[in-house]
């Protein structure tokens, strides 16, 4: 009976300590993630952010970059795909007011180092710049699209293409008249 009591006490103490650590670290982790996303947003826009408004629609967050007079200079969206080789890939996608791509930044990935993680390299990202939903076929070359897939990382290439395409669709749904302004 004594070992059961000791194990129960150890288990309760361990569970209490884990709960305490979780409680203490929850806010700092959330703030660090928020700061990382803010830096990613600043990196995808090629101009200084005079004003940045956040608009949340359901589970999707949009970021409106405006000039000093409140005119829209660009839109960013946080989006993701589950189609990566190692699962989820999250990005911040930035577009011009006419919905052409400025750039994207990978904020979370578990892709294979040295292969799939090349989706975040400037040379690969460059092929998306200036594209919009109209025109290109949103697939990798191997599947008849415009995206030059990475050697030995076709799945990662397909996944990032999916994430960027999803981001553009979210922006077009949230800002349908922006392209006409």
Coordinates of C-alpha atoms in Angstrom, one line a residue:
X1 CA 0.0 0.0 0.0
X2 CA 2.9 2.4 0.8
X3 CA 4.3 2.4 -2.8
X4 CA 0.9 3.3 -4.2
X5 CA 0.6 6.3 -1.8
X6 CA 4.1 7.4 -2.7
X7 CA 3.5 7.1 -6.4
X8 CA 0.2 9.0 -6.1
X9 CA 1.9 11.8 -4.2
X10 CA 4.7 12.0 -6.7
X11 CA 2.2 12.1 -9.6
X12 CA 0.2 14.8 -7.9
X13 CA 3.3 16.9 -7.3
X14 CA 4.5 16.4 -10.9
X15 CA 1.1 17.3 -12.4
X16 CA 0.9 20.4 -10.2
X17 CA 4.4 21.5 -11.3
X18 CA 3.6 21.0 -14.9
X19 CA 0.4 23.0 -14.6
X20 CA 2.3 25.8 -12.8
X21 CA 5.0 25.9 -15.5
X22 CA 2.3 25.9 -18.3
X23 CA 0.6 28.8 -16.5
X24 CA 3.8 30.8 -16.1
X25 CA 5.0 30.3 -19.7
X26 CA 1.7 30.7 -21.6
X27 CA 1.8 34.5 -21.9
X28 CA 5.5 34.8 -22.7
X29 CA 5.2 32.2 -25.4
X30 CA 2.1 33.9 -26.9
X31 CA 4.0 37.3 -26.9
X32 CA 7.1 35.8 -28.5
X33 CA 4.9 34.3 -31.2
X34 CA 3.1 37.6 -31.8
X35 CA 6.5 39.4 -32.1
X36 CA 7.8 36.7 -34.5
X37 CA 4.7 37.2 -36.7
X38 CA 5.1 41.0 -36.5
X39 CA 8.7 40.7 -37.7
X40 CA 7.6 38.4 -40.5
X41 CA 5.0 41.0 -41.6
X42 CA 7.6 43.7 -41.6
X43 CA 9.9 41.5 -43.7
X44 CA 7.3 40.7 -46.4
X45 CA 6.5 44.4 -47.1
X46 CA 9.2 46.2 -49.0
X47 CA 8.2 49.6 -47.5
X48 CA 8.1 51.0 -44.0
X49 CA 4.9 50.2 -42.1
X50 CA 3.4 53.6 -41.1
X51 CA 0.3 51.9 -39.8
X52 CA -0.7 48.3 -39.5
X53 CA -4.3 47.2 -38.8
X54 CA -5.2 43.7 -37.9
X55 CA -8.5 42.3 -39.1
X56 CA -9.6 38.9 -38.0
X57 CA -12.3 37.0 -39.9
X58 CA -13.1 33.6 -38.3
X59 CA -9.7 31.9 -37.8
X60 CA -7.9 34.0 -40.5
X61 CA -5.9 37.1 -39.6
X62 CA -5.3 39.9 -42.2
X63 CA -2.9 42.7 -41.8
X64 CA -3.5 46.0 -43.6
X65 CA -0.5 48.1 -44.3
X66 CA -1.4 51.8 -44.7
X67 CA 0.4 55.0 -45.3
X68 CA 0.3 58.1 -43.0
X69 CA -3.0 59.1 -44.7
X70 CA -4.7 55.8 -44.2
X71 CA -4.5 54.6 -47.8
X72 CA -4.0 50.9 -48.2
X73 CA -0.5 50.0 -49.4
X74 CA -0.6 46.2 -49.0
X75 CA -2.4 43.3 -47.4
X76 CA -0.9 40.4 -45.6
X77 CA -2.6 37.2 -44.4
X78 CA -1.5 34.4 -42.2
X79 CA -2.3 31.1 -43.8
X80 CA -1.2 27.5 -43.8
X81 CA -1.3 24.1 -45.4
X82 CA -1.2 20.6 -44.0
X83 CA 0.3 19.2 -47.3
X84 CA 4.0 19.5 -46.3
X85 CA 6.2 16.5 -46.3
X86 CA 6.4 16.8 -42.5
X87 CA 2.9 18.2 -42.0
X88 CA 1.9 21.8 -41.4
X89 CA 3.5 24.8 -43.0
X90 CA 2.5 28.4 -41.9
X91 CA 3.3 31.5 -43.9
X92 CA 2.6 35.2 -44.0
X93 CA 1.7 36.2 -47.5
X94 CA 1.8 39.9 -48.6
X95 CA 0.1 41.3 -51.7
X96 CA -0.3 44.7 -53.3
X97 CA -3.7 46.3 -53.2
X98 CA -4.3 44.8 -56.7
X99 CA -3.7 41.3 -55.2
X100 CA -0.4 40.7 -56.9
X101 CA 2.1 38.9 -54.6
X102 CA 4.8 41.0 -53.0
X103 CA 6.5 38.1 -51.0
X104 CA 5.9 35.5 -48.4
X105 CA 7.7 34.4 -45.3
X106 CA 7.6 30.9 -43.8
X107 CA 6.9 31.2 -40.1
X108 CA 6.5 27.5 -39.2
X109 CA 7.7 24.4 -41.0
X110 CA 9.1 21.0 -40.1
X111 CA 10.3 20.3 -43.6
X112 CA 13.6 18.3 -44.1
X113 CA 16.6 20.6 -43.5
X114 CA 18.6 21.1 -46.6
X115 CA 15.8 20.0 -48.9
X116 CA 12.2 21.0 -48.1
X117 CA 13.2 24.0 -46.0
X118 CA 14.5 25.7 -49.3
X119 CA 10.9 26.8 -49.7
X120 CA 11.9 29.8 -47.6
X121 CA 14.9 30.8 -49.6
X122 CA 14.8 34.0 -51.7
X123 CA 15.6 32.2 -55.0
X124 CA 12.5 29.9 -54.6
X125 CA 10.2 32.7 -53.3
X126 CA 11.1 34.9 -56.3
X127 CA 9.0 32.9 -58.7
X128 CA 5.8 33.8 -56.9
X129 CA 6.3 37.6 -56.9
X130 CA 4.0 39.5 -59.1
X131 CA 1.6 36.6 -59.5
X132 CA -2.1 36.7 -58.7
X133 CA -5.0 34.2 -58.8
X134 CA -5.7 35.1 -62.4
X135 CA -3.3 33.7 -65.0
X136 CA -0.9 31.0 -63.9
X137 CA -1.8 27.5 -63.1
X138 CA -1.2 27.1 -59.3
X139 CA 0.8 23.9 -59.5
X140 CA 4.4 22.8 -59.8
X141 CA 5.9 22.3 -63.3
X142 CA 5.6 18.5 -62.9
X143 CA 1.9 18.9 -62.5
X144 CA 1.5 21.4 -65.4
X145 CA 1.9 24.6 -63.4
X146 CA 4.4 27.5 -63.2
X147 CA 6.3 26.7 -60.0
X148 CA 9.8 25.3 -60.5
X149 CA 9.8 22.6 -57.8
X150 CA 12.8 22.0 -55.7
X151 CA 14.9 18.9 -56.5
X152 CA 14.1 16.1 -54.1
X153 CA 11.4 18.2 -52.5
X154 CA 8.4 18.2 -54.8
X155 CA 6.0 17.6 -51.9
X156 CA 7.3 20.7 -50.1
X157 CA 7.1 22.7 -53.4
X158 CA 3.5 21.6 -53.8
X159 CA 2.7 22.5 -50.2
X160 CA 4.0 26.0 -50.4
X161 CA 2.2 26.5 -53.7
X162 CA -1.0 25.4 -51.9
X163 CA -0.3 27.7 -49.0
X164 CA 0.3 30.8 -51.2
X165 CA -2.8 29.9 -53.3
X166 CA -4.9 29.6 -50.2
X167 CA -3.6 33.0 -49.0
X168 CA -4.6 34.6 -52.2
X169 CA -8.1 33.1 -52.1
X170 CA -8.5 34.4 -48.5
X171 CA -7.5 37.9 -49.5
X172 CA -9.8 37.8 -52.6
X173 CA -12.7 36.8 -50.4
X174 CA -12.0 39.4 -47.7
X175 CA -11.0 42.2 -50.0
X176 CA -13.1 41.6 -53.2
X177 CA -13.1 45.2 -54.4
X178 CA -9.5 46.1 -53.6
X179 CA -8.2 45.1 -57.1
X180 CA -10.7 47.5 -58.7
X181 CA -9.7 50.6 -56.6

